[in-house]
Amino acid sequence: MSSLFHLQISIYGFLICLAITIGILISLWLTKQFHILWDDFFLYFAYVFLFGLLGAKVLYLLINIRTIDWWRFISDARYFSALLSGGFVFYGGILGGMLGLFFCQKVHKIPYMKLMNIVAPTFPLMHAIGRIGCYIRGCCFGIPVNFPHFHVIYTDPTHPMHDVSLLPIQLIESACNLILSFVLFYLLLKKKKTTGIFSLYIICYAWIRFLIEFFRYDAERGLLLGLSTSQYVSMILFFISLFFFCKENHHKEKARL
């Protein structure tokens, strides 16, 4: 926590808010460049944000279902508040956001794929900023290492791996997301590619996340047969997104004929 004008502000929370704000501003600029109504954007954003937030929390609770004291969750307001205010799983947000898109299209009859392709480069950018918050907070930490320089040591005695040299895997993932964001912006703005961008984002991030998970050491990941929950989700999303990527590009090629 940091102090600003005598107010206690969470750096992690601040960076999350900053990431969302930057994402919205850039998305508004992109939708204007590609002639999409802002009303449509804000409608979809509301669905994606609410469903994404719910999905991120639900997946976190499912992964940690065995460690949660459900009686305290029901009876202890402070314990309930702590569980709801902290702990979110990024892939849960992705899955929840996709569900939000589905409901938005069904209810409002507005096609969403073009919009998602146009704003896709902002997702890894926001994620990159969020992972910096994870690094500062000390969550999603990496494996113990003996590197003389490239490591981080958390001295807070409440941290599960305090006073241990850890791989700053959060910064590595942040850098990967930043590079991915730049590549997608290049394809969208320089190459004028408006199909398959969102699918390409999921495909690339699925690979990044699958590999990153081998170097994480936090317990709140869920493990089954040596792989984490996120690695299983990565594999599923990779093949689904690859299918839609090929389908979009096939339709584009047919339209040219």
PDB file of C-alpha atoms in Angstrom:
ATOM      1  CA  MET A   1       0.000   0.000   0.000  1.00  0.00           C
ATOM      2  CA  SER A   2       1.147   3.565  -0.711  1.00  0.00           C
ATOM      3  CA  SER A   3      -0.042   6.897   0.639  1.00  0.00           C
ATOM      4  CA  LEU A   4      -1.334   9.721  -1.557  1.00  0.00           C
ATOM      5  CA  PHE A   5      -2.911  12.813   0.034  1.00  0.00           C
ATOM      6  CA  HIS A   6      -3.250  10.798   3.295  1.00  0.00           C
ATOM      7  CA  LEU A   7      -5.173   8.078   1.437  1.00  0.00           C
ATOM      8  CA  GLN A   8      -4.007   4.456   1.398  1.00  0.00           C
ATOM      9  CA  ILE A   9      -3.860   3.356  -2.227  1.00  0.00           C
ATOM     10  CA  SER A  10      -3.038  -0.143  -3.483  1.00  0.00           C
ATOM     11  CA  ILE A  11      -0.412   0.042  -6.239  1.00  0.00           C
ATOM     12  CA  TYR A  12      -1.819  -3.198  -7.655  1.00  0.00           C
ATOM     13  CA  GLY A  13      -5.347  -1.775  -7.767  1.00  0.00           C
ATOM     14  CA  PHE A  14      -4.051   1.495  -9.221  1.00  0.00           C
ATOM     15  CA  LEU A  15      -2.236  -0.308 -12.059  1.00  0.00           C
ATOM     16  CA  ILE A  16      -5.318  -2.405 -12.833  1.00  0.00           C
ATOM     17  CA  CYS A  17      -7.427   0.771 -13.066  1.00  0.00           C
ATOM     18  CA  LEU A  18      -4.713   2.412 -15.169  1.00  0.00           C
ATOM     19  CA  ALA A  19      -4.622  -0.587 -17.535  1.00  0.00           C
ATOM     20  CA  ILE A  20      -8.399  -0.522 -18.000  1.00  0.00           C
ATOM     21  CA  THR A  21      -8.406   3.254 -18.576  1.00  0.00           C
ATOM     22  CA  ILE A  22      -5.631   3.040 -21.183  1.00  0.00           C
ATOM     23  CA  GLY A  23      -7.393   0.118 -22.851  1.00  0.00           C
ATOM     24  CA  ILE A  24     -10.682   2.018 -23.088  1.00  0.00           C
ATOM     25  CA  LEU A  25      -9.055   5.191 -24.468  1.00  0.00           C
ATOM     26  CA  ILE A  26      -7.081   3.319 -27.129  1.00  0.00           C
ATOM     27  CA  SER A  27     -10.132   1.207 -27.997  1.00  0.00           C
ATOM     28  CA  LEU A  28     -12.222   4.347 -28.497  1.00  0.00           C
ATOM     29  CA  TRP A  29      -9.560   5.727 -30.838  1.00  0.00           C
ATOM     30  CA  LEU A  30      -9.407   2.436 -32.769  1.00  0.00           C
ATOM     31  CA  THR A  31     -13.186   2.169 -33.126  1.00  0.00           C
ATOM     32  CA  LYS A  32     -13.240   5.708 -34.498  1.00  0.00           C
ATOM     33  CA  GLN A  33     -10.496   4.854 -37.021  1.00  0.00           C
ATOM     34  CA  PHE A  34     -12.459   1.856 -38.269  1.00  0.00           C
ATOM     35  CA  HIS A  35     -15.876   3.566 -38.199  1.00  0.00           C
ATOM     36  CA  ILE A  36     -17.529   1.592 -35.406  1.00  0.00           C
ATOM     37  CA  LEU A  37     -20.177   3.295 -33.278  1.00  0.00           C
ATOM     38  CA  TRP A  38     -19.069   4.139 -29.738  1.00  0.00           C
ATOM     39  CA  ASP A  39     -22.503   3.069 -28.507  1.00  0.00           C
ATOM     40  CA  ASP A  40     -21.766  -0.474 -29.702  1.00  0.00           C
ATOM     41  CA  PHE A  41     -18.340  -0.409 -28.074  1.00  0.00           C
ATOM     42  CA  PHE A  42     -19.635   0.701 -24.664  1.00  0.00           C
ATOM     43  CA  LEU A  43     -22.436  -1.856 -24.807  1.00  0.00           C
ATOM     44  CA  TYR A  44     -19.994  -4.672 -25.449  1.00  0.00           C
ATOM     45  CA  PHE A  45     -17.540  -3.308 -22.903  1.00  0.00           C
ATOM     46  CA  ALA A  46     -20.221  -3.430 -20.199  1.00  0.00           C
ATOM     47  CA  TYR A  47     -20.987  -7.080 -20.957  1.00  0.00           C
ATOM     48  CA  VAL A  48     -17.337  -8.106 -21.266  1.00  0.00           C
ATOM     49  CA  PHE A  49     -16.302  -6.272 -18.095  1.00  0.00           C
ATOM     50  CA  LEU A  50     -19.095  -7.658 -15.911  1.00  0.00           C
ATOM     51  CA  PHE A  51     -18.933 -11.229 -17.233  1.00  0.00           C
ATOM     52  CA  GLY A  52     -15.136 -11.129 -17.291  1.00  0.00           C
ATOM     53  CA  LEU A  53     -14.935  -9.983 -13.673  1.00  0.00           C
ATOM     54  CA  LEU A  54     -17.378 -12.701 -12.647  1.00  0.00           C
ATOM     55  CA  GLY A  55     -15.514 -15.357 -14.639  1.00  0.00           C
ATOM     56  CA  ALA A  56     -12.141 -14.380 -13.151  1.00  0.00           C
ATOM     57  CA  LYS A  57     -13.518 -14.652  -9.626  1.00  0.00           C
ATOM     58  CA  VAL A  58     -15.455 -17.894 -10.203  1.00  0.00           C
ATOM     59  CA  LEU A  59     -12.416 -19.673 -11.671  1.00  0.00           C
ATOM     60  CA  TYR A  60     -10.286 -18.459  -8.741  1.00  0.00           C
ATOM     61  CA  LEU A  61     -12.808 -19.899  -6.276  1.00  0.00           C
ATOM     62  CA  LEU A  62     -12.972 -23.184  -8.196  1.00  0.00           C
ATOM     63  CA  ILE A  63      -9.188 -23.559  -8.250  1.00  0.00           C
ATOM     64  CA  ASN A  64      -8.989 -22.872  -4.508  1.00  0.00           C
ATOM     65  CA  ILE A  65     -12.188 -24.686  -3.544  1.00  0.00           C
ATOM     66  CA  ARG A  66     -10.372 -27.069  -1.191  1.00  0.00           C
ATOM     67  CA  THR A  67      -8.609 -24.318   0.758  1.00  0.00           C
ATOM     68  CA  ILE A  68     -11.631 -22.035   1.248  1.00  0.00           C
ATOM     69  CA  ASP A  69     -13.458 -22.180   4.568  1.00  0.00           C
ATOM     70  CA  TRP A  70     -16.985 -22.109   3.157  1.00  0.00           C
ATOM     71  CA  TRP A  71     -18.602 -21.759   6.576  1.00  0.00           C
ATOM     72  CA  ARG A  72     -16.568 -18.611   7.209  1.00  0.00           C
ATOM     73  CA  PHE A  73     -17.368 -17.497   3.656  1.00  0.00           C
ATOM     74  CA  ILE A  74     -21.051 -17.527   4.595  1.00  0.00           C
ATOM     75  CA  SER A  75     -20.847 -16.340   8.197  1.00  0.00           C
ATOM     76  CA  ASP A  76     -17.795 -14.048   8.376  1.00  0.00           C
ATOM     77  CA  ALA A  77     -18.292 -10.756   6.528  1.00  0.00           C
ATOM     78  CA  ARG A  78     -14.577  -9.864   6.640  1.00  0.00           C
ATOM     79  CA  TYR A  79     -13.539 -13.252   5.259  1.00  0.00           C
ATOM     80  CA  PHE A  80     -16.235 -12.956   2.572  1.00  0.00           C
ATOM     81  CA  SER A  81     -15.021  -9.465   1.636  1.00  0.00           C
ATOM     82  CA  ALA A  82     -11.373 -10.566   1.510  1.00  0.00           C
ATOM     83  CA  LEU A  83     -12.169 -13.456  -0.839  1.00  0.00           C
ATOM     84  CA  LEU A  84     -14.241 -11.287  -3.158  1.00  0.00           C
ATOM     85  CA  SER A  85     -11.820  -8.351  -3.249  1.00  0.00           C
ATOM     86  CA  GLY A  86      -8.676 -10.391  -3.905  1.00  0.00           C
ATOM     87  CA  GLY A  87      -7.840 -13.287  -6.168  1.00  0.00           C
ATOM     88  CA  PHE A  88      -8.729 -13.288  -9.854  1.00  0.00           C
ATOM     89  CA  VAL A  89      -7.700 -15.683 -12.635  1.00  0.00           C
ATOM     90  CA  PHE A  90      -6.982 -14.082 -16.003  1.00  0.00           C
ATOM     91  CA  TYR A  91      -8.252 -17.009 -18.046  1.00  0.00           C
ATOM     92  CA  GLY A  92     -11.492 -16.918 -16.082  1.00  0.00           C
ATOM     93  CA  GLY A  93     -11.841 -13.319 -17.226  1.00  0.00           C
ATOM     94  CA  ILE A  94     -11.232 -14.330 -20.849  1.00  0.00           C
ATOM     95  CA  LEU A  95     -13.822 -17.123 -20.709  1.00  0.00           C
ATOM     96  CA  GLY A  96     -16.326 -14.916 -18.872  1.00  0.00           C
ATOM     97  CA  GLY A  97     -15.779 -12.090 -21.346  1.00  0.00           C
ATOM     98  CA  MET A  98     -16.450 -14.426 -24.278  1.00  0.00           C
ATOM     99  CA  LEU A  99     -19.658 -15.536 -22.611  1.00  0.00           C
ATOM    100  CA  GLY A 100     -20.576 -11.856 -22.213  1.00  0.00           C
ATOM    101  CA  LEU A 101     -20.040 -11.313 -25.939  1.00  0.00           C
ATOM    102  CA  PHE A 102     -22.320 -14.231 -26.716  1.00  0.00           C
ATOM    103  CA  PHE A 103     -25.113 -12.853 -24.524  1.00  0.00           C
ATOM    104  CA  CYS A 104     -24.662  -9.342 -25.896  1.00  0.00           C
ATOM    105  CA  GLN A 105     -25.032 -10.565 -29.470  1.00  0.00           C
ATOM    106  CA  LYS A 106     -28.073 -12.670 -28.600  1.00  0.00           C
ATOM    107  CA  VAL A 107     -29.819  -9.841 -26.725  1.00  0.00           C
ATOM    108  CA  HIS A 108     -28.885  -6.838 -28.885  1.00  0.00           C
ATOM    109  CA  LYS A 109     -28.349  -8.531 -32.276  1.00  0.00           C
ATOM    110  CA  ILE A 110     -25.041  -6.719 -32.888  1.00  0.00           C
ATOM    111  CA  PRO A 111     -22.194  -8.702 -34.553  1.00  0.00           C
ATOM    112  CA  TYR A 112     -19.118  -8.555 -32.361  1.00  0.00           C
ATOM    113  CA  MET A 113     -16.245 -10.187 -34.281  1.00  0.00           C
ATOM    114  CA  LYS A 114     -15.169  -7.078 -36.181  1.00  0.00           C
ATOM    115  CA  LEU A 115     -15.107  -5.045 -32.981  1.00  0.00           C
ATOM    116  CA  MET A 116     -13.109  -7.732 -31.136  1.00  0.00           C
ATOM    117  CA  ASN A 117     -10.549  -7.888 -33.948  1.00  0.00           C
ATOM    118  CA  ILE A 118     -10.084  -4.130 -33.879  1.00  0.00           C
ATOM    119  CA  VAL A 119      -9.642  -3.753 -30.113  1.00  0.00           C
ATOM    120  CA  ALA A 120      -7.682  -7.032 -29.678  1.00  0.00           C
ATOM    121  CA  PRO A 121      -4.239  -5.317 -29.472  1.00  0.00           C
ATOM    122  CA  THR A 122      -5.327  -3.530 -26.292  1.00  0.00           C
ATOM    123  CA  PHE A 123      -5.845  -6.810 -24.387  1.00  0.00           C
ATOM    124  CA  PRO A 124      -2.178  -7.850 -24.130  1.00  0.00           C
ATOM    125  CA  LEU A 125      -1.261  -4.201 -23.444  1.00  0.00           C
ATOM    126  CA  MET A 126      -3.628  -4.065 -20.463  1.00  0.00           C
ATOM    127  CA  HIS A 127      -2.422  -7.472 -19.326  1.00  0.00           C
ATOM    128  CA  ALA A 128       1.203  -6.296 -19.481  1.00  0.00           C
ATOM    129  CA  ILE A 129       0.415  -3.387 -17.140  1.00  0.00           C
ATOM    130  CA  GLY A 130      -1.543  -5.674 -14.817  1.00  0.00           C
ATOM    131  CA  ARG A 131       1.367  -8.126 -14.533  1.00  0.00           C
ATOM    132  CA  ILE A 132       3.588  -5.279 -13.333  1.00  0.00           C
ATOM    133  CA  GLY A 133       1.049  -4.891 -10.532  1.00  0.00           C
ATOM    134  CA  CYS A 134       1.428  -8.624  -9.771  1.00  0.00           C
ATOM    135  CA  TYR A 135       5.202  -8.158  -9.591  1.00  0.00           C
ATOM    136  CA  ILE A 136       4.870  -5.295  -7.109  1.00  0.00           C
ATOM    137  CA  ARG A 137       2.237  -7.101  -5.055  1.00  0.00           C
ATOM    138  CA  GLY A 138       4.185 -10.357  -5.003  1.00  0.00           C
ATOM    139  CA  CYS A 139       1.498 -12.650  -6.401  1.00  0.00           C
ATOM    140  CA  CYS A 140       1.882 -15.034  -9.368  1.00  0.00           C
ATOM    141  CA  PHE A 141       5.577 -15.321  -8.440  1.00  0.00           C
ATOM    142  CA  GLY A 142       8.221 -17.431 -10.134  1.00  0.00           C
ATOM    143  CA  ILE A 143      10.416 -20.355  -9.177  1.00  0.00           C
ATOM    144  CA  PRO A 144      13.380 -19.991  -6.778  1.00  0.00           C
ATOM    145  CA  VAL A 145      16.596 -19.162  -8.666  1.00  0.00           C
ATOM    146  CA  ASN A 146      20.280 -18.554  -7.952  1.00  0.00           C
ATOM    147  CA  PHE A 147      20.765 -15.791 -10.498  1.00  0.00           C
ATOM    148  CA  PRO A 148      23.058 -13.023  -9.174  1.00  0.00           C
ATOM    149  CA  HIS A 149      21.030 -10.175 -10.696  1.00  0.00           C
ATOM    150  CA  PHE A 150      17.804 -11.182 -12.445  1.00  0.00           C
ATOM    151  CA  HIS A 151      15.672 -12.061  -9.437  1.00  0.00           C
ATOM    152  CA  VAL A 152      13.271 -10.537  -6.913  1.00  0.00           C
ATOM    153  CA  ILE A 153      13.175 -10.970  -3.136  1.00  0.00           C
ATOM    154  CA  TYR A 154       9.980 -10.261  -1.201  1.00  0.00           C
ATOM    155  CA  THR A 155      10.788  -9.333   2.377  1.00  0.00           C
ATOM    156  CA  ASP A 156       7.219  -9.173   3.684  1.00  0.00           C
ATOM    157  CA  PRO A 157       7.005 -11.989   6.303  1.00  0.00           C
ATOM    158  CA  THR A 158       3.434 -12.753   5.205  1.00  0.00           C
ATOM    159  CA  HIS A 159       4.625 -13.663   1.697  1.00  0.00           C
ATOM    160  CA  PRO A 160       4.732 -17.468   1.232  1.00  0.00           C
ATOM    161  CA  MET A 161       8.287 -17.249  -0.210  1.00  0.00           C
ATOM    162  CA  HIS A 162       9.711 -14.280   1.669  1.00  0.00           C
ATOM    163  CA  ASP A 163      13.482 -13.710   1.694  1.00  0.00           C
ATOM    164  CA  VAL A 164      13.958 -16.126  -1.221  1.00  0.00           C
ATOM    165  CA  SER A 165      15.412 -15.207  -4.633  1.00  0.00           C
ATOM    166  CA  LEU A 166      12.587 -15.749  -7.121  1.00  0.00           C
ATOM    167  CA  LEU A 167      12.403 -15.518 -10.884  1.00  0.00           C
ATOM    168  CA  PRO A 168      10.455 -12.327 -11.764  1.00  0.00           C
ATOM    169  CA  ILE A 169       8.189 -14.294 -14.057  1.00  0.00           C
ATOM    170  CA  GLN A 170       5.569 -11.543 -13.854  1.00  0.00           C
ATOM    171  CA  LEU A 171       7.917  -9.136 -15.680  1.00  0.00           C
ATOM    172  CA  ILE A 172       8.768 -11.788 -18.280  1.00  0.00           C
ATOM    173  CA  GLU A 173       5.081 -12.330 -18.998  1.00  0.00           C
ATOM    174  CA  SER A 174       4.541  -8.570 -19.061  1.00  0.00           C
ATOM    175  CA  ALA A 175       7.304  -8.187 -21.674  1.00  0.00           C
ATOM    176  CA  CYS A 176       5.835 -11.023 -23.785  1.00  0.00           C
ATOM    177  CA  ASN A 177       2.397  -9.389 -23.671  1.00  0.00           C
ATOM    178  CA  LEU A 178       3.897  -6.041 -24.647  1.00  0.00           C
ATOM    179  CA  ILE A 179       5.643  -7.555 -27.676  1.00  0.00           C
ATOM    180  CA  LEU A 180       2.437  -9.350 -28.659  1.00  0.00           C
ATOM    181  CA  SER A 181       0.513  -6.079 -28.379  1.00  0.00           C
ATOM    182  CA  PHE A 182       2.981  -4.287 -30.674  1.00  0.00           C
ATOM    183  CA  VAL A 183       2.746  -7.101 -33.259  1.00  0.00           C
ATOM    184  CA  LEU A 184      -1.065  -6.963 -33.270  1.00  0.00           C
ATOM    185  CA  PHE A 185      -1.050  -3.160 -33.529  1.00  0.00           C
ATOM    186  CA  TYR A 186       1.315  -3.471 -36.499  1.00  0.00           C
ATOM    187  CA  LEU A 187      -0.942  -5.965 -38.274  1.00  0.00           C
ATOM    188  CA  LEU A 188      -4.031  -3.867 -37.594  1.00  0.00           C
ATOM    189  CA  LEU A 189      -2.741  -0.368 -38.351  1.00  0.00           C
ATOM    190  CA  LYS A 190       0.067  -0.942 -40.861  1.00  0.00           C
ATOM    191  CA  LYS A 191      -1.120  -4.051 -42.668  1.00  0.00           C
ATOM    192  CA  LYS A 192      -4.821  -3.103 -42.299  1.00  0.00           C
ATOM    193  CA  LYS A 193      -5.626  -6.670 -41.269  1.00  0.00           C
ATOM    194  CA  THR A 194      -9.038  -6.696 -39.600  1.00  0.00           C
ATOM    195  CA  THR A 195      -9.783 -10.426 -39.617  1.00  0.00           C
ATOM    196  CA  GLY A 196      -8.390 -13.049 -37.290  1.00  0.00           C
ATOM    197  CA  ILE A 197      -6.633 -10.563 -34.982  1.00  0.00           C
ATOM    198  CA  PHE A 198      -8.489 -11.619 -31.840  1.00  0.00           C
ATOM    199  CA  SER A 199      -8.029 -15.319 -32.633  1.00  0.00           C
ATOM    200  CA  LEU A 200      -4.326 -14.692 -33.296  1.00  0.00           C
ATOM    201  CA  TYR A 201      -4.044 -12.966 -29.913  1.00  0.00           C
ATOM    202  CA  ILE A 202      -5.536 -15.979 -28.104  1.00  0.00           C
ATOM    203  CA  ILE A 203      -3.349 -18.409 -30.101  1.00  0.00           C
ATOM    204  CA  CYS A 204      -0.135 -16.536 -29.260  1.00  0.00           C
ATOM    205  CA  TYR A 205      -1.022 -15.894 -25.643  1.00  0.00           C
ATOM    206  CA  ALA A 206      -2.003 -19.545 -25.141  1.00  0.00           C
ATOM    207  CA  TRP A 207       1.533 -20.535 -26.151  1.00  0.00           C
ATOM    208  CA  ILE A 208       3.070 -17.856 -23.939  1.00  0.00           C
ATOM    209  CA  ARG A 209       0.976 -18.811 -20.929  1.00  0.00           C
ATOM    210  CA  PHE A 210       1.535 -22.547 -21.374  1.00  0.00           C
ATOM    211  CA  LEU A 211       5.314 -22.032 -21.230  1.00  0.00           C
ATOM    212  CA  ILE A 212       5.207 -19.377 -18.499  1.00  0.00           C
ATOM    213  CA  GLU A 213       3.339 -21.736 -16.178  1.00  0.00           C
ATOM    214  CA  PHE A 214       6.382 -24.045 -15.949  1.00  0.00           C
ATOM    215  CA  PHE A 215       8.290 -21.214 -14.262  1.00  0.00           C
ATOM    216  CA  ARG A 216       5.603 -20.158 -11.763  1.00  0.00           C
ATOM    217  CA  TYR A 217       5.771 -21.322  -8.168  1.00  0.00           C
ATOM    218  CA  ASP A 218       2.640 -19.972  -6.496  1.00  0.00           C
ATOM    219  CA  ALA A 219       0.271 -22.577  -5.114  1.00  0.00           C
ATOM    220  CA  GLU A 220      -2.929 -20.883  -6.346  1.00  0.00           C
ATOM    221  CA  ARG A 221      -2.692 -22.380  -9.840  1.00  0.00           C
ATOM    222  CA  GLY A 222      -4.301 -25.769  -9.474  1.00  0.00           C
ATOM    223  CA  LEU A 223      -2.329 -28.821 -10.628  1.00  0.00           C
ATOM    224  CA  LEU A 224      -3.514 -32.009 -12.326  1.00  0.00           C
ATOM    225  CA  LEU A 225      -1.141 -34.603 -13.780  1.00  0.00           C
ATOM    226  CA  GLY A 226       1.749 -32.163 -13.642  1.00  0.00           C
ATOM    227  CA  LEU A 227      -0.007 -29.362 -15.540  1.00  0.00           C
ATOM    228  CA  SER A 228      -1.734 -26.309 -14.125  1.00  0.00           C
ATOM    229  CA  THR A 229      -5.334 -25.271 -14.697  1.00  0.00           C
ATOM    230  CA  SER A 230      -4.125 -22.460 -16.970  1.00  0.00           C
ATOM    231  CA  GLN A 231      -2.156 -24.901 -19.119  1.00  0.00           C
ATOM    232  CA  TYR A 232      -5.230 -27.024 -19.744  1.00  0.00           C
ATOM    233  CA  VAL A 233      -7.229 -23.893 -20.573  1.00  0.00           C
ATOM    234  CA  SER A 234      -4.390 -22.745 -22.855  1.00  0.00           C
ATOM    235  CA  MET A 235      -4.550 -25.962 -24.859  1.00  0.00           C
ATOM    236  CA  ILE A 236      -8.326 -25.759 -25.221  1.00  0.00           C
ATOM    237  CA  LEU A 237      -8.309 -22.088 -26.245  1.00  0.00           C
ATOM    238  CA  PHE A 238      -5.400 -22.646 -28.631  1.00  0.00           C
ATOM    239  CA  PHE A 239      -7.275 -25.226 -30.726  1.00  0.00           C
ATOM    240  CA  ILE A 240     -10.589 -23.343 -30.589  1.00  0.00           C
ATOM    241  CA  SER A 241      -8.925 -20.084 -31.649  1.00  0.00           C
ATOM    242  CA  LEU A 242      -6.917 -21.835 -34.364  1.00  0.00           C
ATOM    243  CA  PHE A 243     -10.187 -23.165 -35.792  1.00  0.00           C
ATOM    244  CA  PHE A 244     -11.795 -19.692 -35.831  1.00  0.00           C
ATOM    245  CA  PHE A 245      -8.606 -18.110 -37.225  1.00  0.00           C
ATOM    246  CA  CYS A 246      -8.600 -20.531 -40.164  1.00  0.00           C
ATOM    247  CA  LYS A 247     -12.351 -20.099 -40.622  1.00  0.00           C
ATOM    248  CA  GLU A 248     -12.142 -16.283 -40.740  1.00  0.00           C
ATOM    249  CA  ASN A 249      -9.276 -16.314 -43.225  1.00  0.00           C
ATOM    250  CA  HIS A 250     -11.033 -18.932 -45.364  1.00  0.00           C
ATOM    251  CA  HIS A 251     -14.143 -16.727 -45.560  1.00  0.00           C
ATOM    252  CA  LYS A 252     -11.959 -13.762 -46.471  1.00  0.00           C
ATOM    253  CA  GLU A 253     -10.294 -15.705 -49.300  1.00  0.00           C
ATOM    254  CA  LYS A 254     -13.698 -16.838 -50.614  1.00  0.00           C
ATOM    255  CA  ALA A 255     -14.930 -13.242 -50.571  1.00  0.00           C
ATOM    256  CA  ARG A 256     -12.022 -12.241 -52.819  1.00  0.00           C
ATOM    257  CA  LEU A 257     -12.935 -14.844 -55.468  1.00  0.00           C
TER     258      LEU A 257
END
